[in-house]
CSV table of C-alpha atoms and ligand atoms in Angstrom, one decimal:
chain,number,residue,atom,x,y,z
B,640,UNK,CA,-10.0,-58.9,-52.7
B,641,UNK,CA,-11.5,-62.5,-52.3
B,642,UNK,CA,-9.5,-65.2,-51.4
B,643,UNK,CA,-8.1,-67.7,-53.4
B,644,UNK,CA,-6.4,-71.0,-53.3
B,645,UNK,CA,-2.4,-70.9,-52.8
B,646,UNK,CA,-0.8,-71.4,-56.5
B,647,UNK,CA,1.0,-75.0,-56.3
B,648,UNK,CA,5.0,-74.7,-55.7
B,649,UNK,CA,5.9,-75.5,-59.0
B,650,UNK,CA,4.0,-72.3,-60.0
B,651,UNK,CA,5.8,-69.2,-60.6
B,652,UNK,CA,2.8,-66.7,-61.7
B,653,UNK,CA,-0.8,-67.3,-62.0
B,654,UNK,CA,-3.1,-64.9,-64.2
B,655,UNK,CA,-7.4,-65.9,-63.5
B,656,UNK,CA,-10.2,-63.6,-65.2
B,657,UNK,CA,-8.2,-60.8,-66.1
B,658,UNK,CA,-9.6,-57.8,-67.6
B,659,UNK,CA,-8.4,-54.6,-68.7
B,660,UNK,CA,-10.3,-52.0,-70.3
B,661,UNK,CA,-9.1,-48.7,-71.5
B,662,UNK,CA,-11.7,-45.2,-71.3
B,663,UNK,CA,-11.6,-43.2,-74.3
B,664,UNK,CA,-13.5,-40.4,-75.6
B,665,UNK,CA,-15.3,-42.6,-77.5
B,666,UNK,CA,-15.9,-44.8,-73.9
B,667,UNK,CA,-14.7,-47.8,-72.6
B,668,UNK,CA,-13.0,-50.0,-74.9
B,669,UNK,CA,-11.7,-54.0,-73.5
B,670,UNK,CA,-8.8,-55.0,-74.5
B,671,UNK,CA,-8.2,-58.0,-72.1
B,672,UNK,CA,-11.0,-60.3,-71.5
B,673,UNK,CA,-10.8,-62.5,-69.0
B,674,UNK,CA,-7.9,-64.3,-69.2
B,675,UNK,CA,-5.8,-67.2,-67.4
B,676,UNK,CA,-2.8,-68.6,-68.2
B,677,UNK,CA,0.0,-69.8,-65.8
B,678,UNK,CA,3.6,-69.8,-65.6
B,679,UNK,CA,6.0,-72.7,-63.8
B,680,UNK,CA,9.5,-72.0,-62.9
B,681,UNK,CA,12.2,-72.5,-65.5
B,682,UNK,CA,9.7,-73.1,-68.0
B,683,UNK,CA,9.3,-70.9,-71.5
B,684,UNK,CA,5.7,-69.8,-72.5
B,685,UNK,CA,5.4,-68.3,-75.9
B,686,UNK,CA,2.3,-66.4,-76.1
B,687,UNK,CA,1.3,-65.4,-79.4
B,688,UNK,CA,-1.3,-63.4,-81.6
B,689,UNK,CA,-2.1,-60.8,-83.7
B,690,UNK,CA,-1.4,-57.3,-83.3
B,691,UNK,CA,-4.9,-56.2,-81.0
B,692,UNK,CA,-5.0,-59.6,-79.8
B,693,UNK,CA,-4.8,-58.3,-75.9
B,694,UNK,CA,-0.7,-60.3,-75.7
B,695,UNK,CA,1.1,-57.1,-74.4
B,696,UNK,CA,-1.5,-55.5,-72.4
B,697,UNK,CA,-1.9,-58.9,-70.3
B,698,UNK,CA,1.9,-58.4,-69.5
B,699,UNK,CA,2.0,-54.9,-69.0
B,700,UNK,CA,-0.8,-55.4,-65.7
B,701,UNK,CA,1.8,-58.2,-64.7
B,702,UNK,CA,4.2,-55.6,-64.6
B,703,UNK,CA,1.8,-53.0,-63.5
B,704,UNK,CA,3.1,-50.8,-66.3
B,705,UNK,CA,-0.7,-50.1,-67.5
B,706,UNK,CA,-1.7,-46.6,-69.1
B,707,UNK,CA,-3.4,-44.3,-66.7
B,708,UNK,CA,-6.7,-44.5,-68.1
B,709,UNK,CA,-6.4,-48.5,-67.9
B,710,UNK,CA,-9.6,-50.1,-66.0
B,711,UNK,CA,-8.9,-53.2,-64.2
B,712,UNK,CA,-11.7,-56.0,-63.7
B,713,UNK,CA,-11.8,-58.3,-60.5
B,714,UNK,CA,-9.1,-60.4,-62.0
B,715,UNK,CA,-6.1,-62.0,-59.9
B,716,UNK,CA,-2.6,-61.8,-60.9
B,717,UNK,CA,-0.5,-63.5,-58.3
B,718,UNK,CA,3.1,-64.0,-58.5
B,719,UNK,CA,5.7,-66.4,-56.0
B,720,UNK,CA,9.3,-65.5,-57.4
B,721,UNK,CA,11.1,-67.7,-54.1
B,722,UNK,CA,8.6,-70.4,-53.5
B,723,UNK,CA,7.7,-68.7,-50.4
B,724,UNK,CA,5.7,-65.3,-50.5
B,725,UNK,CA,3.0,-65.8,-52.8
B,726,UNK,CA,2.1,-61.4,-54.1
B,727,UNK,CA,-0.9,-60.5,-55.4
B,728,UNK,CA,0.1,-57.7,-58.4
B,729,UNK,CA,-3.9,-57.2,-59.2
B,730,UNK,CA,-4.8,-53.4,-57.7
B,731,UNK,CA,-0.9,-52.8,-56.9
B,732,UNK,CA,0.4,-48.8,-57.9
B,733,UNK,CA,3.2,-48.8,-60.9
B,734,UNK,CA,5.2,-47.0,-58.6
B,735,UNK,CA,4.7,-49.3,-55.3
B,736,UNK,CA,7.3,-50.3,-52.5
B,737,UNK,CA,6.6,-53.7,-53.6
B,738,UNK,CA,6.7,-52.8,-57.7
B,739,UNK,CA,9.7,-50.9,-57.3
B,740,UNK,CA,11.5,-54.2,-55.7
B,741,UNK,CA,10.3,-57.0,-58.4
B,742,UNK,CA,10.4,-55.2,-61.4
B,743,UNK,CA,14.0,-55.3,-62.4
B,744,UNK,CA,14.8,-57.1,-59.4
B,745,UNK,CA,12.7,-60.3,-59.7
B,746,UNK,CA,11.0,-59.9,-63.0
B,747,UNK,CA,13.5,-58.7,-65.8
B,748,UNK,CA,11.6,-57.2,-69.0
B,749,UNK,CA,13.1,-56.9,-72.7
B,750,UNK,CA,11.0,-54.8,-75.3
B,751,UNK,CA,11.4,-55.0,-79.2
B,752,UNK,CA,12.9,-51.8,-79.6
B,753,UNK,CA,15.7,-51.1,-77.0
B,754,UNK,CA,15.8,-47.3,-78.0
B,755,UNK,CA,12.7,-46.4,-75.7
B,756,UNK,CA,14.0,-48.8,-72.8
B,757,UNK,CA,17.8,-48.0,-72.4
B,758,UNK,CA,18.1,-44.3,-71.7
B,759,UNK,CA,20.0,-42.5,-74.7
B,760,UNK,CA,22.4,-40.5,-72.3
B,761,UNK,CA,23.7,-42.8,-70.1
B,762,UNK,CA,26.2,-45.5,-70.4
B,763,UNK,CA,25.2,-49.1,-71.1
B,764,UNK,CA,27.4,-49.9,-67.6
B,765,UNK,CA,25.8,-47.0,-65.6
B,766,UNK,CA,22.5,-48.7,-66.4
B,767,UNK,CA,23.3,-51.9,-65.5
B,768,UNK,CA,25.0,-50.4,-62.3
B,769,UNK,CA,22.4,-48.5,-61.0
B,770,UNK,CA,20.2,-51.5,-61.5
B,771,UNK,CA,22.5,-53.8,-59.6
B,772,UNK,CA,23.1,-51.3,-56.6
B,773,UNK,CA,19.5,-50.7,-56.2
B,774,UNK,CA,18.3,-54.1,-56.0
B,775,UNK,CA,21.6,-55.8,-54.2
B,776,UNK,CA,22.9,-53.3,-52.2
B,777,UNK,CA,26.3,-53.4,-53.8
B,778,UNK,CA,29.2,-51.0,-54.0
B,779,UNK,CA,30.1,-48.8,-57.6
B,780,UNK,CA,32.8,-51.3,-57.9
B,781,UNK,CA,30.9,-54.6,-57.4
B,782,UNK,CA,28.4,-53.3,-60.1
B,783,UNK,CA,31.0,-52.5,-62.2
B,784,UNK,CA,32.4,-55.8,-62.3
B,785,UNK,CA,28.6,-57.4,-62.2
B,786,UNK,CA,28.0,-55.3,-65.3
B,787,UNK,CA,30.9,-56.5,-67.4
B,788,UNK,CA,30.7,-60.1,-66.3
B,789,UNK,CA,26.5,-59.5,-67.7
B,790,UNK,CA,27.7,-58.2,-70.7
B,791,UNK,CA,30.1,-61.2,-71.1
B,792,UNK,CA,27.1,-63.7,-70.6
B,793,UNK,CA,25.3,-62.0,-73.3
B,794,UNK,CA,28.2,-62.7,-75.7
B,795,UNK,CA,29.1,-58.4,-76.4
B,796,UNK,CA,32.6,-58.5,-77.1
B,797,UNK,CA,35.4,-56.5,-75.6
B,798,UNK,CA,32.6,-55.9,-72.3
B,799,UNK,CA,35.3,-54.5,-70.5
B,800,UNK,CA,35.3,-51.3,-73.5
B,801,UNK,CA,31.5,-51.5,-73.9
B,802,UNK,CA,30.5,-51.1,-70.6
B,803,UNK,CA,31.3,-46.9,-70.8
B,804,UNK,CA,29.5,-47.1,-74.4
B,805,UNK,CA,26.3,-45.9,-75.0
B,806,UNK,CA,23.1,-47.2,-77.0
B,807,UNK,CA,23.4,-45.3,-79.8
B,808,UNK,CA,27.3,-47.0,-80.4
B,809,UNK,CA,25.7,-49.8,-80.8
B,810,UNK,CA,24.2,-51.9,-83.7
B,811,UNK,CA,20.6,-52.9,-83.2
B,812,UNK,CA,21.6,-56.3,-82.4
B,813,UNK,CA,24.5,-55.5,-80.1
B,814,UNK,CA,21.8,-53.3,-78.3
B,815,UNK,CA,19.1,-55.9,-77.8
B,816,UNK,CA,21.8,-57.9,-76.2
B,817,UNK,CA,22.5,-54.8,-74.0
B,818,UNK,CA,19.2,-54.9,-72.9
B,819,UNK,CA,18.9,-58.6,-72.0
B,820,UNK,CA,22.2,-58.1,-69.5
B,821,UNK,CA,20.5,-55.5,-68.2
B,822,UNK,CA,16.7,-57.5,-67.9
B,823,UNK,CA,19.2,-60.1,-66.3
B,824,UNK,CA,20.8,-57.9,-63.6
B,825,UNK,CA,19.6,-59.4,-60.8
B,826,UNK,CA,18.8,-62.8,-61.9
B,827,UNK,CA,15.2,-62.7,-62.5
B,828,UNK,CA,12.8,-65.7,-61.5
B,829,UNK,CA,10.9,-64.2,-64.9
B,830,UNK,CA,11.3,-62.5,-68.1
B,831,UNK,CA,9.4,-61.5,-69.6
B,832,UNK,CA,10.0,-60.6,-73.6
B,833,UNK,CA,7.8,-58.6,-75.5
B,834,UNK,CA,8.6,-58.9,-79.2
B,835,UNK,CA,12.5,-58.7,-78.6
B,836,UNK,CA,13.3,-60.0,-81.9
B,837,UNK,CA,10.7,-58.5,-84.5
B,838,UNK,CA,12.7,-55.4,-85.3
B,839,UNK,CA,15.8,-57.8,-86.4
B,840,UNK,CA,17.3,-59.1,-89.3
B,841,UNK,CA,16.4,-62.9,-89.2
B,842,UNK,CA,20.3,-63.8,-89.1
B,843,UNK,CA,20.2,-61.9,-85.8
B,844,UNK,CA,17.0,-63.3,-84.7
B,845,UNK,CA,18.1,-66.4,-84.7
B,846,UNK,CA,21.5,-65.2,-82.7
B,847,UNK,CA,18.6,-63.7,-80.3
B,848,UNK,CA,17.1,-66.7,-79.7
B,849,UNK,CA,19.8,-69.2,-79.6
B,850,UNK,CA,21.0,-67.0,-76.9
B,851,UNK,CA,17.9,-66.6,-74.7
B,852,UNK,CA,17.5,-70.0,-75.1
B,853,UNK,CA,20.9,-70.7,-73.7
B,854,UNK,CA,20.8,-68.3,-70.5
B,855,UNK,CA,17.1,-69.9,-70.2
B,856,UNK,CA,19.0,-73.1,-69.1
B,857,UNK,CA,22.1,-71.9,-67.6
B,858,UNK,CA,20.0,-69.3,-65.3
B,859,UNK,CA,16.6,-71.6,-65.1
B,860,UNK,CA,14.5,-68.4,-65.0
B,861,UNK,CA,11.1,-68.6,-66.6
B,862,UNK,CA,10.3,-66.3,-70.1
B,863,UNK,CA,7.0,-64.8,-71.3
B,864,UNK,CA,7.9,-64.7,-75.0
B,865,UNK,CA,5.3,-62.5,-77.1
B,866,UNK,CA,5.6,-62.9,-80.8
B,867,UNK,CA,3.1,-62.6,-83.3
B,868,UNK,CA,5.4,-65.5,-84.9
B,869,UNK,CA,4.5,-69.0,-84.4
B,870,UNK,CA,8.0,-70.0,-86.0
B,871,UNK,CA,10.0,-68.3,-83.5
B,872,UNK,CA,7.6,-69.7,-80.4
B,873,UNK,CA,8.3,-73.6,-82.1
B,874,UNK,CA,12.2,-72.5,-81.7
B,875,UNK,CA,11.8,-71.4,-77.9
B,876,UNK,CA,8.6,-72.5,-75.7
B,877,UNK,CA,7.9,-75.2,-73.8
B,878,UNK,CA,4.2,-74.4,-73.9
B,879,UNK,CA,1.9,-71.9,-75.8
B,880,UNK,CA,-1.0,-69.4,-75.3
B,881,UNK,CA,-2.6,-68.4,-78.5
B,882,UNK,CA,-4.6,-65.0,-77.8
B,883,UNK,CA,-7.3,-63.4,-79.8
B,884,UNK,CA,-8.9,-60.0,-79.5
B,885,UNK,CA,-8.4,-60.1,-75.5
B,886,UNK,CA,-8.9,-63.7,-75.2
B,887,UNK,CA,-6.9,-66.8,-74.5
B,888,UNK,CA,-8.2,-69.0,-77.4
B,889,UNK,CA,-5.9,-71.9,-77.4
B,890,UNK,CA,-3.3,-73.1,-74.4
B,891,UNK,CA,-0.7,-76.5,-74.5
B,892,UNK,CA,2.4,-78.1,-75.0
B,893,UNK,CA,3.9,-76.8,-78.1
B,894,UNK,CA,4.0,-80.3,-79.5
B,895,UNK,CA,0.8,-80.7,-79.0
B,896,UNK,CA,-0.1,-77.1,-80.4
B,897,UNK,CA,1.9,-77.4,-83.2
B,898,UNK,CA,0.8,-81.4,-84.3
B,899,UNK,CA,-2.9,-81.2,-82.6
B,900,UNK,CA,-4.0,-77.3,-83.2
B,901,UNK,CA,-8.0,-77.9,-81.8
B,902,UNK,CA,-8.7,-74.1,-82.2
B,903,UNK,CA,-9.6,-72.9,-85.4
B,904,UNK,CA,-7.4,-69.6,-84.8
B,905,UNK,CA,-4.7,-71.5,-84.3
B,906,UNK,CA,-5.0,-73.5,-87.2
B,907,UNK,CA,-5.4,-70.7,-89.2
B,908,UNK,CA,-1.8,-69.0,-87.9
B,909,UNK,CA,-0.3,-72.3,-88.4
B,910,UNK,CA,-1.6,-72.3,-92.1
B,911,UNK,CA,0.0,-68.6,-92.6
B,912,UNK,CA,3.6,-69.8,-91.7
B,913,UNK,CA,5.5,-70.1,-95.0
B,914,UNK,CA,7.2,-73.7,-94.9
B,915,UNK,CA,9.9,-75.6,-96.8
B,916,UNK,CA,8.7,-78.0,-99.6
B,917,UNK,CA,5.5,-75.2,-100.4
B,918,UNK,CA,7.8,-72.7,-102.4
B,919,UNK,CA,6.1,-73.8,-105.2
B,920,UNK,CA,3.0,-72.6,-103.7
B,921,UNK,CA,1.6,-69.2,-105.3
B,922,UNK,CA,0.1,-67.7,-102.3
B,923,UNK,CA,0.6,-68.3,-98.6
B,924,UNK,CA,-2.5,-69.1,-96.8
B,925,UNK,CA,-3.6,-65.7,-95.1
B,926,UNK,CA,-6.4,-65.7,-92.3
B,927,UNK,CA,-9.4,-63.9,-93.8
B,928,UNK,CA,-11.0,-60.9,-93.3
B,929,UNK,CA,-9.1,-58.7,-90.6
B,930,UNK,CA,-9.3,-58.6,-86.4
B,931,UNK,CA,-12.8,-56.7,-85.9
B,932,UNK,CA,-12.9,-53.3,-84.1
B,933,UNK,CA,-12.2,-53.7,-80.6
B,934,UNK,CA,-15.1,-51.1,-80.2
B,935,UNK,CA,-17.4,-53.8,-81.6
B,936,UNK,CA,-16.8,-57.1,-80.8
B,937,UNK,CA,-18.7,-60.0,-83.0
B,938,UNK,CA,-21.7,-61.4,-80.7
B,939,UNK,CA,-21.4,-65.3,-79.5
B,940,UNK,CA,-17.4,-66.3,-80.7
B,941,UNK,CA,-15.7,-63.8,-81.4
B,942,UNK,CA,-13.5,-65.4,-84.4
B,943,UNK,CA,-16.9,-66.2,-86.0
B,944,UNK,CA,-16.5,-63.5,-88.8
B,945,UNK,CA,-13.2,-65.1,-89.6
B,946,UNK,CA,-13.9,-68.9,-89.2
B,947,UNK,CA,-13.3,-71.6,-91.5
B,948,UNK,CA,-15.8,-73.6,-88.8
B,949,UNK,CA,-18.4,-71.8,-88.3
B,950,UNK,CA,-21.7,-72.8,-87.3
B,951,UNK,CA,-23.7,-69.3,-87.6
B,952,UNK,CA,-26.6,-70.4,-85.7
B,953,UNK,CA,-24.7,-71.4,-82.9
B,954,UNK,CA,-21.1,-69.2,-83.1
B,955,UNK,CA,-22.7,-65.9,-83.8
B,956,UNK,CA,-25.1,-66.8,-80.7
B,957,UNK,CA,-23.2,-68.3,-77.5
B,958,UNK,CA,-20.0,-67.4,-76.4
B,959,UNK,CA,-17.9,-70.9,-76.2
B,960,UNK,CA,-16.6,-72.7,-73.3
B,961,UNK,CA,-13.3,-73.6,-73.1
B,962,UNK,CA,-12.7,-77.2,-73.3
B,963,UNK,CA,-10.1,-79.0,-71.6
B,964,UNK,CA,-7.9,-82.2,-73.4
B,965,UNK,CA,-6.0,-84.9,-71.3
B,966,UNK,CA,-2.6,-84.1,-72.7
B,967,UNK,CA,-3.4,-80.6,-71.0
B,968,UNK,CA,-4.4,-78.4,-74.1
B,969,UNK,CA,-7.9,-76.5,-74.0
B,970,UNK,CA,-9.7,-74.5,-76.9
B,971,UNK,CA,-12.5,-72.0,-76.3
B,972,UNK,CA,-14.8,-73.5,-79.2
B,973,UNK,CA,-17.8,-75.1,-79.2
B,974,UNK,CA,-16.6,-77.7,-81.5
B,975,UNK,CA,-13.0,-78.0,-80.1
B,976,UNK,CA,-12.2,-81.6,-80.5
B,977,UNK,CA,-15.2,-82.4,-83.1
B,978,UNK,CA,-13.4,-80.7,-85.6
B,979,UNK,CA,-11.7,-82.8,-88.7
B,980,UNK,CA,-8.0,-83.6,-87.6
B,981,UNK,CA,-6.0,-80.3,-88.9
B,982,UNK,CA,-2.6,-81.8,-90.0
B,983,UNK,CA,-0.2,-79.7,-89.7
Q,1302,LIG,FE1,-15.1,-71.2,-85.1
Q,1302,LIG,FE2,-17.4,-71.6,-83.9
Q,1302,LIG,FE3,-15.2,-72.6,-82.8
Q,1302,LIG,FE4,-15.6,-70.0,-82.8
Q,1302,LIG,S1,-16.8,-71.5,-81.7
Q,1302,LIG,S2,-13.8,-71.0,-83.3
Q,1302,LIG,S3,-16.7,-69.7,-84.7
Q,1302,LIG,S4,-16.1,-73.2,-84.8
């Protein structure tokens, strides 16, 4: 592994050049493409994209929860949950000393559909507990009691009755919330969520994110949110990643992305988010053409075939650099700051 530069302290995880590729029968297909983005403590980054666009894959290497015919490039993913031991996570086994010990201990992970996380034949408590005992060392009784009080924070009612319930007692919302107490067992330095909301009603969404939001600053733990949904990323992050077909197109304050979108992708997900004041507008603005086959890329940029921007001679030839701003955003187009203000 080469050596790199140690992450600054406010840094909580650090991802540089990351690749993944998966072999198929049909060979090797990339689905992650180089990418960096960071992570500072207590800070929420939304990441968003299309479905294809590379956002859960990226997380899944973090959590080195990759299928087993994933190919890994020469990318670093290094993580410092205590401001003291800086890991690298690149290379680790799924099922390492060191894997076993952070995942669930100092990264927490919620997925959009708590059915295929929580284990249908075991009680919501007896999840949390084993979780608890594993990682802290605790008696039955202390988990117990850790259980209920997570289950309390989450806002279940009556957690002293739930805790001997299982999953399939519960509505999907009550469920998702289950599976937060349990991400939160150990009071993670990260979590990361991967869609946790999509499968709700927007009533409970919004109950969803009001409450991440709200443990967010009580605990001060990071979040990795990943939403195809810019709405919901203006509601919780701090800061944004906009990915595209294994590539990190679009990175900055969410201010800034929202107000100053310099990346034509962006600007076309901004432009498909239905807003108040337009409901007299016939048709929502929809991002043309669909994301090309991952087994064939588009030459040069590869939003070209979709791009309101594009310069054929020069898109469909080099691929772009990504260039930085001084408030912090980049964009990986050739024309990224050229382009006609976008106002959003
Ligand atoms: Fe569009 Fe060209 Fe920029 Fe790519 S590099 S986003 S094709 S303008």
């Amino acid at each position: 592994m080469l050596d790199t530069v140690k992450m600054p302290p406010e840094r909580l995880l650090q991802l540089d050049d990351v690749e993944v590729a998966f072999k198929t029968r049909d060979g090797l297909v990339t689905a992650v493409n180089g990418v960096n983005y960071h992570v500072n403590r207590g800070e929420v980054l939304g990441i968003v994209g299309e479905s294809g666009s590379g956002k859960s894959v990226t997380v899944r290497a973090i959590m080195r929860l990759l299928a087993k015919n994933a190919r890994e490039g020469n990318g670093t993913i290094r993580f410092n949950p205590d401001g003291e031991t800086e890991y690298r996570l690149d290379g680790v086994a799924r099922d390492s000393r060191l894997m076993r010990r952070l995942r669930g201990g100092k990264i927490g992970m919620v997925f959009q559909e708590p059915m295929t996380a929580l284990s249908p034949v075991h009680s919501i408590g007896t999840q949390i507990m084993r979780t608890v005992m594993l990682h802290r060392h605790v008696g039955k009784e202390e988990a117990r009691l850790r259980a209920i009080d997570l289950l309390k924070r989450v806002q279940l009612p009556q957690p002293e009755r739930l805790v001997d319930s299982y999953p399939h007692q519960l509505s999907g919302g009550m469920r998702q919330r289950a599976m937060i107490a349990l991400a939160l067992a150990c009071d993670p330095a990260l979590l990361i969520a991967d869609e946790p909301t999509t499968a709700l009603d927007v009533t409970t969404e919004a109950q969803i994110l009001e409450l991440l939001k709200s443990l967010q600053q009580e605990l001060g733990m990071a979040i990795i949110f990943i939403t195809h949904n810019f709405g919901v990323v203006a509601d919780i992050a701090d800061r944004v990643a906009v990915m595209y077909l294994g590539r990190v197109v679009e990175t900055g304050l969410v201010d800034d992305i929202f107000y100053h979108p310099q990346h034509p992708y962006t600007r076309a997900l901004l432009g498909s988010i239905p807003r108040l004041g337009q409901q007299k507008q016939r048709r929502l603005n929809v991002i043309r053409g669909s994301v090309p086959d991952p087994y064939n890329v588009p030459s040069g940029c590869v939003f070209h075939t979709r791009c309101d921007y594009a310069d054929p001679a020069i898109c469909g030839r080099d691929a772009p650099p990504n260039i930085p701003f001084a408030n912090g955003q980049a964009a990986l187009c050739h024309f990224a700051g050229k382009l006609p203000e976008a106002g959003q």
